[in-house]
Amino acid sequence: MKRILLTSVSALAFAMAAPAWADDAVPMGGEMVVTYNDDVSTLDPAIGYDWQNWSMIKSLFDGLMDYAPGTTDLVPDLAESYDVSEDGLTYTFHLRDGVVFHNGRALTAADIKYSIERAVDPETQSPGQGFFGMIDGFDAMAAGEADALSGIAAPDDRTVVFTLSRPDATFLHVLALNFASAVPQEAVEEFGPEFGRHPVGTGAFSLEEWSLGQRVVFARNPDYYREGIPRLDRIVFEVGQDPTVALLRLENGEVDILGDGIPPARFVDVTQNPPEGTRVIEGGQLHTGYVTMNVNIAPFDNVLVRRAVNMAINKDRIVRIINGRAVPANQPLPPAMPGYAEDYDGYAYDPEGAQVLLAEAGFPDGFTTELYSMNTDPNPRIAQAIQQDLAAVGITVELQTLAQSTVIAAGGEPDQAPMIWSGGMAWIADFPDPSNFYGPILGCGGAVPGGWNWAWYCNEELDARAAAADAMIAADQQDARLAEWRDIYLAIMDDAPWAPIFNEQRFTMLRDRLGGPDAIFVDPVHIPVHYDTVYIQDAN
Amino acid sequence: MARYLARRLVQAALILVGVTIITFLLTHLVPADPARMVAGRNASLDTVESIRHQLGLDRPLVEQYLRYMGGLLQGDLGRSYIQRIDVAELIAARLPATLALLAGAILCELLIGIPAGLFAATQRGRFADRAIMVAAFSGVSAPQFVVGLLLLYVFAFGLGWFPTRGFNGVDSLVLPAMTLGILGGGWYARMMRSTMVDVLRQDYIRTAWAKGAGGTRVVLVHGLRNGILPIVAMIGLDIGIFMNGVVVVETVFGWPGIGQLAWQAIQRLDVPIIMGVTMVAAVGVVLGNLVADLIAPFVDPRIKLR
């Protein structure tokens, strides 16, 4: 899905120490070329919400919090430090000195307040508005009844104080989202709706050139507050580039990174024998592909039937169908997500066992149902594989292969789609926290018309446990919080509203001349690469 | 002539209004909700409603259409849902590239089609004629993305004669213009051949031969003058034919024109851009047809405009 934010994490990143921000031995300078098929849509941090502009915006702007390169570890960014009150309702941030916007003006606490209020203001139409719901005064401002958030104060130039309406363990992650980036009010007002094409931030790069439909060029910000960052002088994003042609140009040495990844037709070929001068780096993603079963539509109102479906699907075969670009899944959370249950076995592939369960549920001869799927490759092929697997246990599945928007609309209707294969529309986490896989897709709040909880699964008890887990904000509670989230997802698997199928892997293809630890090329947040820390090996 | 022109202009305006109605209906009846796409997945239903209201999508379809037309008459094509840039500006930035591509393609097809057709006509029934006609048929039938990739692979990556992408001067225009021109060239070669075969059988040509005029002179001066008429009439129509190919060719060659813009907008359901590009393309096609009809009498005095 184009507008789904893609964040991902390298399994490798957990194994190795966080790469340092700057390293004196690294060569500085040079220019990198990245290709994309689609135009860059906008570089306004309050608006941009697709996987292509997400990391570009990260290099132009900064927020109070960020992640260490190549990891999911939260670190202060524009904040030098922060304090949290005992009750978890007050966060006080102390701003770093010497941060200036690209227009030369120094950053102040008032800018932080203005920027977050701008994202919440309904006039802005920000897709990130809903993330800030825990800040005091959110409801009034989101409804257009207030001009400011009562929960943000700037008592002096260097201090920002947030007051929350409820303790929320995800608040620091929310401040690391692009939607919370600092923007200068005078530039927003000067450019009005065109701010997305004239971005002014505090980031490591500034916008040098934007030729519509041709290229976007970033240049080093000489005043960036981190010494030795960025390493590159310039990044050239060439847009309107067909992925197949982009790969030929990469082999030819004209391109450094394929922004859109490896075209499927050449995937096996280039991953097995990378062309001379190139390499491919593999990492995990915070993604799960799953089949939803609408718990309100018979016979999926019977938990035995839902478990039988889980046992009937051969996930290994589906992973082979997509050339091994994924790993089989057995629970909602992907392996790279904190809270993933390593020791959980899930429902093993067992067609005979599935038939026994179906007989027990009162369907010894199976039944007939429908599976909705998006119509772009490889999703129809995956849906057909599921159809064959279910036929083997007596369930006759009629496929509804439709356009993405039609499938999403069907999922949001209470009684329309018995089963949906989520491919092409699946949930990809906005930030690396287990709560991010619950609310809209498995909680009661998402089981509403037009919502994303396509299984219409609503378990009040789990909702209460989820809310309690997110209220655990003290540092010494974090292990207990992850353990609770792990148990919540295992309880969901017991009810089996989903059949998890696989977790997609990420493959970044690049020229050998690019340097940096592997983790920054499959960075959890910066896609396809952590632009601020990548360097060119022979640059000097 | 003036009355003819007035009537044609009224017809053109009616056609364009028809195009807006059809495009508007098609893009607005798609079962997808742009407000929901703009709002993102974390939005509450209230937020989605608020955005739908701001985009004017909660109004009756007729009112939405009239508002769109009102803007259109003032040159306002609306604002892209996804890129949040004025559509008129997006199109204006890309139109020069598409016009350059069309001009290059028309030049290519004429340079390929006319000589090939002429030569085939003079060689009627012989091996050269058959070979040219087979080549022309292949040119007409070959899918353009295959031709484009093939040219790109051989001449840009293999031989390195041309750049691999972009819109930078004549060098970069050659391959994309060729890709489109091969298709048109095939048509022109076949048409040129058949009209020239007819013309060369005419009495006045026989007279010219009888008076001892040289072969080249007969074919190029006496024959071509009449044989080329249908070709000239066709050039205006090419704009419509090429608009299909432009989308494919611009995608393959990373050519920053309006075809690429339309293709991206369709994938993202960016309705204002789809509408805008369709309108601009429709204006181009209608104007092309009009110009073709208007110049016909100058080329062939037997044609009268009424």
Coordinates of N, CA, C and O in Angstrom, one line a residue, chain B residues 109-223:
Chain B
E109 N 8.7 9.2 -37.2 CA 7.9 8.3 -38.0 C 7.8 8.8 -39.4 O 7.8 7.9 -40.3
L110 N 8.0 10.1 -39.7 CA 8.0 10.5 -41.0 C 9.3 10.1 -41.7 O 9.3 9.7 -42.9
L111 N 10.4 10.3 -41.0 CA 11.7 9.9 -41.5 C 11.8 8.5 -41.8 O 12.5 8.0 -42.7
I112 N 11.1 7.6 -41.0 CA 11.1 6.2 -41.3 C 10.1 5.9 -42.3 O 10.3 5.2 -43.3
G113 N 8.8 6.4 -42.1 CA 7.7 5.9 -42.9 C 7.7 6.3 -44.4 O 7.4 5.5 -45.3
I114 N 8.0 7.6 -44.6 CA 7.8 8.1 -46.0 C 8.8 7.5 -47.0 O 8.5 6.9 -48.0
P115 N 10.1 7.5 -46.6 CA 11.1 6.9 -47.6 C 10.8 5.4 -47.7 O 10.9 4.9 -48.8
A116 N 10.5 4.7 -46.6 CA 10.3 3.3 -46.7 C 9.1 3.0 -47.6 O 9.2 2.1 -48.5
G117 N 8.0 3.8 -47.4 CA 6.8 3.5 -48.2 C 7.0 3.8 -49.7 O 6.6 3.1 -50.6
L118 N 7.8 4.9 -49.9 CA 8.0 5.3 -51.3 C 8.9 4.2 -52.0 O 8.5 3.8 -53.1
F119 N 9.9 3.8 -51.3 CA 10.8 2.8 -51.9 C 10.0 1.5 -52.2 O 10.1 0.9 -53.3
A120 N 9.2 1.1 -51.2 CA 8.5 -0.1 -51.4 C 7.5 0.0 -52.6 O 7.4 -1.0 -53.3
A121 N 6.9 1.2 -52.8 CA 6.0 1.3 -53.9 C 6.7 1.2 -55.2 O 6.1 0.6 -56.1
T122 N 7.9 1.7 -55.3 CA 8.6 1.6 -56.6 C 9.1 0.2 -56.8 O 9.4 -0.2 -57.9
Q123 N 9.2 -0.6 -55.7 CA 9.7 -1.9 -55.8 C 8.6 -2.9 -55.7 O 8.8 -4.1 -55.3
R124 N 7.4 -2.5 -56.0 CA 6.2 -3.3 -55.7 C 6.3 -4.8 -56.2 O 6.7 -5.1 -57.3
G125 N 6.1 -5.7 -55.2 CA 6.1 -7.1 -55.6 C 7.5 -7.7 -55.5 O 7.6 -9.0 -55.4
R126 N 8.5 -6.9 -55.4 CA 9.8 -7.5 -55.3 C 10.2 -7.8 -53.9 O 9.5 -7.4 -52.9
F127 N 11.4 -8.3 -53.7 CA 11.9 -8.7 -52.4 C 11.9 -7.5 -51.4 O 11.4 -7.6 -50.3
A128 N 12.5 -6.4 -51.9 CA 12.6 -5.2 -51.0 C 11.3 -4.8 -50.5 O 11.1 -4.4 -49.3
D129 N 10.2 -4.8 -51.4 CA 8.9 -4.4 -51.0 C 8.4 -5.3 -49.9 O 7.9 -4.9 -48.8
R130 N 8.5 -6.6 -50.1 CA 8.1 -7.6 -49.1 C 8.8 -7.4 -47.7 O 8.2 -7.3 -46.7
A131 N 10.1 -7.2 -47.8 CA 10.9 -7.0 -46.6 C 10.5 -5.8 -45.8 O 10.3 -5.8 -44.6
I132 N 10.2 -4.7 -46.6 CA 9.8 -3.5 -45.9 C 8.5 -3.6 -45.3 O 8.2 -3.2 -44.1
M133 N 7.6 -4.3 -46.0 CA 6.2 -4.5 -45.4 C 6.2 -5.4 -44.2 O 5.5 -5.2 -43.2
V134 N 7.1 -6.4 -44.2 CA 7.2 -7.3 -43.0 C 7.7 -6.4 -41.8 O 7.2 -6.5 -40.7
A135 N 8.7 -5.6 -42.1 CA 9.3 -4.8 -41.1 C 8.3 -3.8 -40.5 O 8.1 -3.6 -39.3
A136 N 7.5 -3.2 -41.5 CA 6.5 -2.3 -41.1 C 5.4 -3.0 -40.2 O 5.0 -2.4 -39.2
F137 N 5.1 -4.2 -40.6 CA 4.1 -4.9 -39.8 C 4.6 -5.2 -38.4 O 3.9 -5.0 -37.4
S138 N 5.9 -5.6 -38.3 CA 6.5 -5.8 -37.0 C 6.5 -4.6 -36.2 O 6.2 -4.6 -35.0
G139 N 6.8 -3.4 -36.8 CA 6.9 -2.2 -36.1 C 5.5 -1.8 -35.5 O 5.4 -1.4 -34.4
V140 N 4.5 -2.1 -36.3 CA 3.1 -1.7 -35.8 C 2.7 -2.6 -34.7 O 2.0 -2.2 -33.7
S141 N 3.1 -3.9 -34.8 CA 2.6 -4.9 -33.8 C 3.4 -5.0 -32.5 O 2.9 -5.5 -31.5
A142 N 4.7 -4.6 -32.5 CA 5.5 -4.8 -31.4 C 5.0 -4.0 -30.2 O 4.8 -2.8 -30.3
P143 N 4.9 -4.6 -29.0 CA 4.5 -3.8 -27.8 C 5.6 -2.8 -27.5 O 6.8 -3.1 -27.6
Q144 N 5.1 -1.6 -27.2 CA 6.1 -0.5 -27.0 C 7.0 -0.6 -25.8 O 8.2 -0.2 -25.9
F145 N 6.6 -1.3 -24.8 CA 7.5 -1.4 -23.7 C 8.7 -2.4 -24.0 O 9.8 -2.2 -23.6
V146 N 8.4 -3.3 -24.9 CA 9.4 -4.3 -25.3 C 10.4 -3.5 -26.2 O 11.6 -3.6 -26.1
V147 N 9.8 -2.8 -27.2 CA 10.7 -2.0 -28.1 C 11.6 -1.0 -27.3 O 12.8 -0.9 -27.5
G148 N 10.9 -0.3 -26.4 CA 11.6 0.7 -25.6 C 12.8 0.0 -24.8 O 13.9 0.5 -24.8
L149 N 12.5 -1.1 -24.1 CA 13.5 -1.7 -23.3 C 14.6 -2.2 -24.2 O 15.8 -2.2 -23.8
L150 N 14.2 -2.8 -25.4 CA 15.2 -3.3 -26.3 C 16.2 -2.2 -26.8 O 17.4 -2.4 -26.7
L151 N 15.6 -1.1 -27.2 CA 16.4 0.0 -27.7 C 17.3 0.5 -26.5 O 18.5 0.8 -26.7
L152 N 16.7 0.6 -25.3 CA 17.5 1.1 -24.2 C 18.7 0.1 -23.9 O 19.8 0.6 -23.7
Y153 N 18.4 -1.2 -24.0 CA 19.4 -2.2 -23.6 C 20.5 -2.1 -24.6 O 21.7 -2.1 -24.2
V154 N 20.2 -2.0 -25.9 CA 21.2 -2.1 -26.9 C 22.0 -0.8 -27.1 O 23.2 -0.8 -27.0
F155 N 21.2 0.3 -27.2 CA 21.9 1.6 -27.6 C 22.4 2.4 -26.4 O 23.3 3.2 -26.5
A156 N 21.7 2.2 -25.2 CA 22.2 3.0 -24.1 C 23.1 2.2 -23.2 O 24.2 2.6 -22.9
F157 N 22.7 1.0 -22.8 CA 23.5 0.2 -21.9 C 24.6 -0.5 -22.7 O 25.8 -0.6 -22.3
G158 N 24.3 -1.1 -23.8 CA 25.3 -1.9 -24.6 C 26.3 -1.0 -25.3 O 27.5 -1.1 -25.0
L159 N 25.8 -0.2 -26.2 CA 26.8 0.6 -27.0 C 27.1 1.9 -26.3 O 28.1 2.6 -26.7
G160 N 26.3 2.4 -25.4 CA 26.6 3.6 -24.7 C 26.4 4.8 -25.5 O 27.0 5.9 -25.3
W161 N 25.6 4.8 -26.6 CA 25.5 5.9 -27.5 C 24.6 7.0 -26.9 O 24.8 8.2 -27.3
F162 N 23.6 6.6 -26.1 CA 22.7 7.6 -25.6 C 22.6 7.4 -24.1 O 22.9 6.4 -23.6
P163 N 22.1 8.5 -23.5 CA 21.9 8.4 -22.0 C 20.8 7.4 -21.6 O 19.9 7.1 -22.5
T164 N 20.8 6.9 -20.4 CA 19.9 5.9 -20.0 C 18.6 6.4 -19.5 O 17.7 5.7 -19.3
R165 N 18.5 7.7 -19.3 CA 17.2 8.2 -18.8 C 17.2 9.7 -18.9 O 18.2 10.4 -19.2
G166 N 16.0 10.3 -18.7 CA 15.9 11.7 -18.4 C 15.6 12.5 -19.7 O 15.5 12.0 -20.8
F167 N 15.6 13.8 -19.5 CA 15.2 14.8 -20.5 C 16.2 15.8 -20.5 O 16.2 16.8 -19.8
N168 N 17.3 15.5 -21.3 CA 18.4 16.5 -21.4 C 18.9 16.6 -22.8 O 19.8 15.9 -23.2
G169 N 18.2 17.4 -23.6 CA 18.7 17.7 -24.9 C 18.4 16.6 -25.9 O 17.7 15.6 -25.6
V170 N 18.9 16.8 -27.1 CA 18.5 15.9 -28.2 C 19.0 14.5 -28.0 O 18.2 13.5 -28.3
D171 N 20.1 14.3 -27.4 CA 20.7 13.0 -27.1 C 19.6 12.1 -26.5 O 19.4 10.9 -26.8
S172 N 19.0 12.7 -25.4 CA 18.1 11.9 -24.6 C 16.8 11.6 -25.3 O 16.1 10.8 -24.9
L173 N 16.5 12.4 -26.3 CA 15.2 12.3 -27.0 C 15.2 11.2 -28.0 O 14.1 10.7 -28.3
V174 N 16.4 10.8 -28.5 CA 16.4 9.9 -29.6 C 15.7 8.6 -29.4 O 14.8 8.2 -30.1
L175 N 16.1 7.9 -28.3 CA 15.5 6.6 -28.1 C 14.0 6.6 -27.8 O 13.3 5.8 -28.4
P176 N 13.5 7.5 -26.9 CA 12.1 7.5 -26.7 C 11.3 7.9 -27.9 O 10.2 7.3 -28.2
A177 N 11.8 8.9 -28.7 CA 11.1 9.3 -29.9 C 11.1 8.1 -30.9 O 10.1 7.9 -31.6
M178 N 12.2 7.4 -31.0 CA 12.3 6.2 -31.9 C 11.2 5.2 -31.5 O 10.6 4.6 -32.3
T179 N 11.1 4.9 -30.2 CA 10.2 3.9 -29.7 C 8.8 4.2 -30.2 O 8.1 3.3 -30.7
L180 N 8.4 5.5 -30.1 CA 7.1 5.9 -30.5 C 7.0 5.9 -32.1 O 6.1 5.5 -32.7
G181 N 8.2 6.4 -32.7 CA 8.2 6.6 -34.1 C 8.2 5.3 -34.9 O 7.7 5.3 -36.0
I182 N 8.7 4.2 -34.3 CA 8.7 2.9 -35.0 C 7.2 2.5 -35.3 O 6.9 2.0 -36.3
L183 N 6.4 2.7 -34.3 CA 5.0 2.3 -34.4 C 4.4 3.2 -35.6 O 3.8 2.6 -36.5
G184 N 4.5 4.5 -35.5 CA 3.9 5.4 -36.5 C 4.5 5.2 -37.8 O 3.9 5.2 -38.9
G185 N 5.9 5.0 -37.8 CA 6.6 4.7 -39.0 C 6.1 3.5 -39.8 O 5.9 3.5 -41.0
G186 N 5.7 2.5 -39.1 CA 5.1 1.3 -39.7 C 3.8 1.6 -40.4 O 3.6 1.3 -41.6
W187 N 3.0 2.4 -39.7 CA 1.7 2.8 -40.3 C 1.9 3.6 -41.6 O 1.3 3.4 -42.6
Y188 N 2.9 4.6 -41.5 CA 3.1 5.5 -42.6 C 3.7 4.8 -43.8 O 3.4 5.0 -44.9
A189 N 4.6 3.8 -43.5 CA 5.2 3.1 -44.6 C 4.1 2.3 -45.4 O 4.1 2.3 -46.6
R190 N 3.2 1.7 -44.6 CA 2.1 0.9 -45.3 C 1.2 1.9 -46.1 O 0.8 1.6 -47.2
M191 N 0.9 3.0 -45.5 CA -0.1 3.9 -46.1 C 0.6 4.6 -47.3 O 0.0 4.7 -48.4
M192 N 1.8 5.0 -47.1 CA 2.6 5.6 -48.2 C 2.7 4.7 -49.4 O 2.5 5.1 -50.5
R193 N 3.0 3.5 -49.1 CA 3.1 2.5 -50.2 C 1.8 2.4 -50.9 O 1.8 2.5 -52.2
S194 N 0.7 2.2 -50.2 CA -0.5 1.9 -50.9 C -1.0 3.1 -51.7 O -1.4 3.0 -52.9
T195 N -0.9 4.3 -51.2 CA -1.3 5.5 -52.0 C -0.4 5.7 -53.2 O -0.8 6.0 -54.3
M196 N 0.9 5.5 -52.9 CA 1.9 5.7 -54.0 C 1.6 4.7 -55.1 O 1.8 5.0 -56.3
V197 N 1.3 3.5 -54.7 CA 1.0 2.4 -55.8 C -0.1 2.9 -56.6 O -0.1 2.8 -57.9
D198 N -1.2 3.5 -56.0 CA -2.3 4.0 -56.8 C -1.9 5.2 -57.7 O -2.2 5.2 -58.9
V199 N -1.1 6.1 -57.0 CA -0.7 7.3 -57.8 C 0.1 6.9 -59.0 O -0.1 7.5 -60.1
L200 N 1.0 6.0 -58.8 CA 2.0 5.7 -59.9 C 1.3 5.0 -61.0 O 1.8 4.9 -62.1
R201 N 0.0 4.6 -60.8 CA -0.8 4.0 -61.9 C -1.6 5.0 -62.7 O -2.2 4.7 -63.7
Q202 N -1.6 6.3 -62.2 CA -2.4 7.3 -62.8 C -1.9 7.7 -64.2 O -0.7 7.6 -64.5
D203 N -2.8 8.2 -64.9 CA -2.5 8.6 -66.3 C -1.4 9.7 -66.4 O -0.5 9.6 -67.2
Y204 N -1.5 10.6 -65.4 CA -0.5 11.7 -65.5 C 0.9 11.3 -65.3 O 1.9 11.8 -65.8
I205 N 1.0 10.2 -64.5 CA 2.4 9.7 -64.2 C 2.9 9.0 -65.5 O 4.0 9.2 -65.9
R206 N 1.9 8.3 -66.1 CA 2.3 7.6 -67.4 C 2.8 8.7 -68.4 O 3.8 8.5 -69.1
T207 N 2.0 9.8 -68.4 CA 2.4 10.9 -69.3 C 3.8 11.4 -69.0 O 4.6 11.6 -69.9
A208 N 4.0 11.6 -67.7 CA 5.4 12.1 -67.3 C 6.5 11.1 -67.8 O 7.5 11.5 -68.4
W209 N 6.2 9.8 -67.6 CA 7.2 8.8 -68.1 C 7.4 9.0 -69.6 O 8.5 9.0 -70.1
A210 N 6.2 9.1 -70.3 CA 6.2 9.2 -71.7 C 7.0 10.4 -72.2 O 7.7 10.3 -73.2
K211 N 6.9 11.5 -71.4 CA 7.6 12.7 -71.9 C 9.1 12.6 -71.5 O 9.9 13.5 -71.8
G212 N 9.5 11.5 -71.0 CA 11.0 11.3 -70.8 C 11.5 11.8 -69.5 O 12.7 11.9 -69.3
A213 N 10.6 12.1 -68.5 CA 11.1 12.6 -67.2 C 11.9 11.4 -66.5 O 11.5 10.2 -66.7
G214 N 12.9 11.8 -65.7 CA 13.7 10.7 -65.0 C 12.9 10.1 -63.9 O 11.9 10.6 -63.4
G215 N 13.3 8.8 -63.5 CA 12.5 8.0 -62.5 C 12.4 8.7 -61.2 O 11.3 8.9 -60.7
T216 N 13.5 9.3 -60.7 CA 13.5 9.9 -59.4 C 12.5 11.1 -59.4 O 11.8 11.4 -58.5
R217 N 12.6 11.9 -60.6 CA 11.8 13.1 -60.7 C 10.3 12.8 -60.7 O 9.5 13.4 -60.1
V218 N 10.0 11.7 -61.4 CA 8.6 11.3 -61.5 C 8.1 11.0 -60.2 O 7.0 11.4 -59.7
V219 N 8.8 10.1 -59.5 CA 8.3 9.6 -58.2 C 8.3 10.8 -57.2 O 7.3 11.0 -56.5
L220 N 9.3 11.5 -57.1 CA 9.4 12.5 -56.0 C 8.6 13.8 -56.3 O 8.0 14.4 -55.4
V221 N 8.6 14.3 -57.5 CA 7.9 15.5 -57.8 C 6.5 15.3 -58.2 O 5.6 15.8 -57.6
H222 N 6.3 14.4 -59.2 CA 4.9 14.2 -59.7 C 4.1 13.3 -58.7 O 3.0 13.6 -58.4
G223 N 4.7 12.3 -58.3 CA 4.0 11.3 -57.5 C 3.8 11.7 -56.1 O 2.7 11.7 -55.5

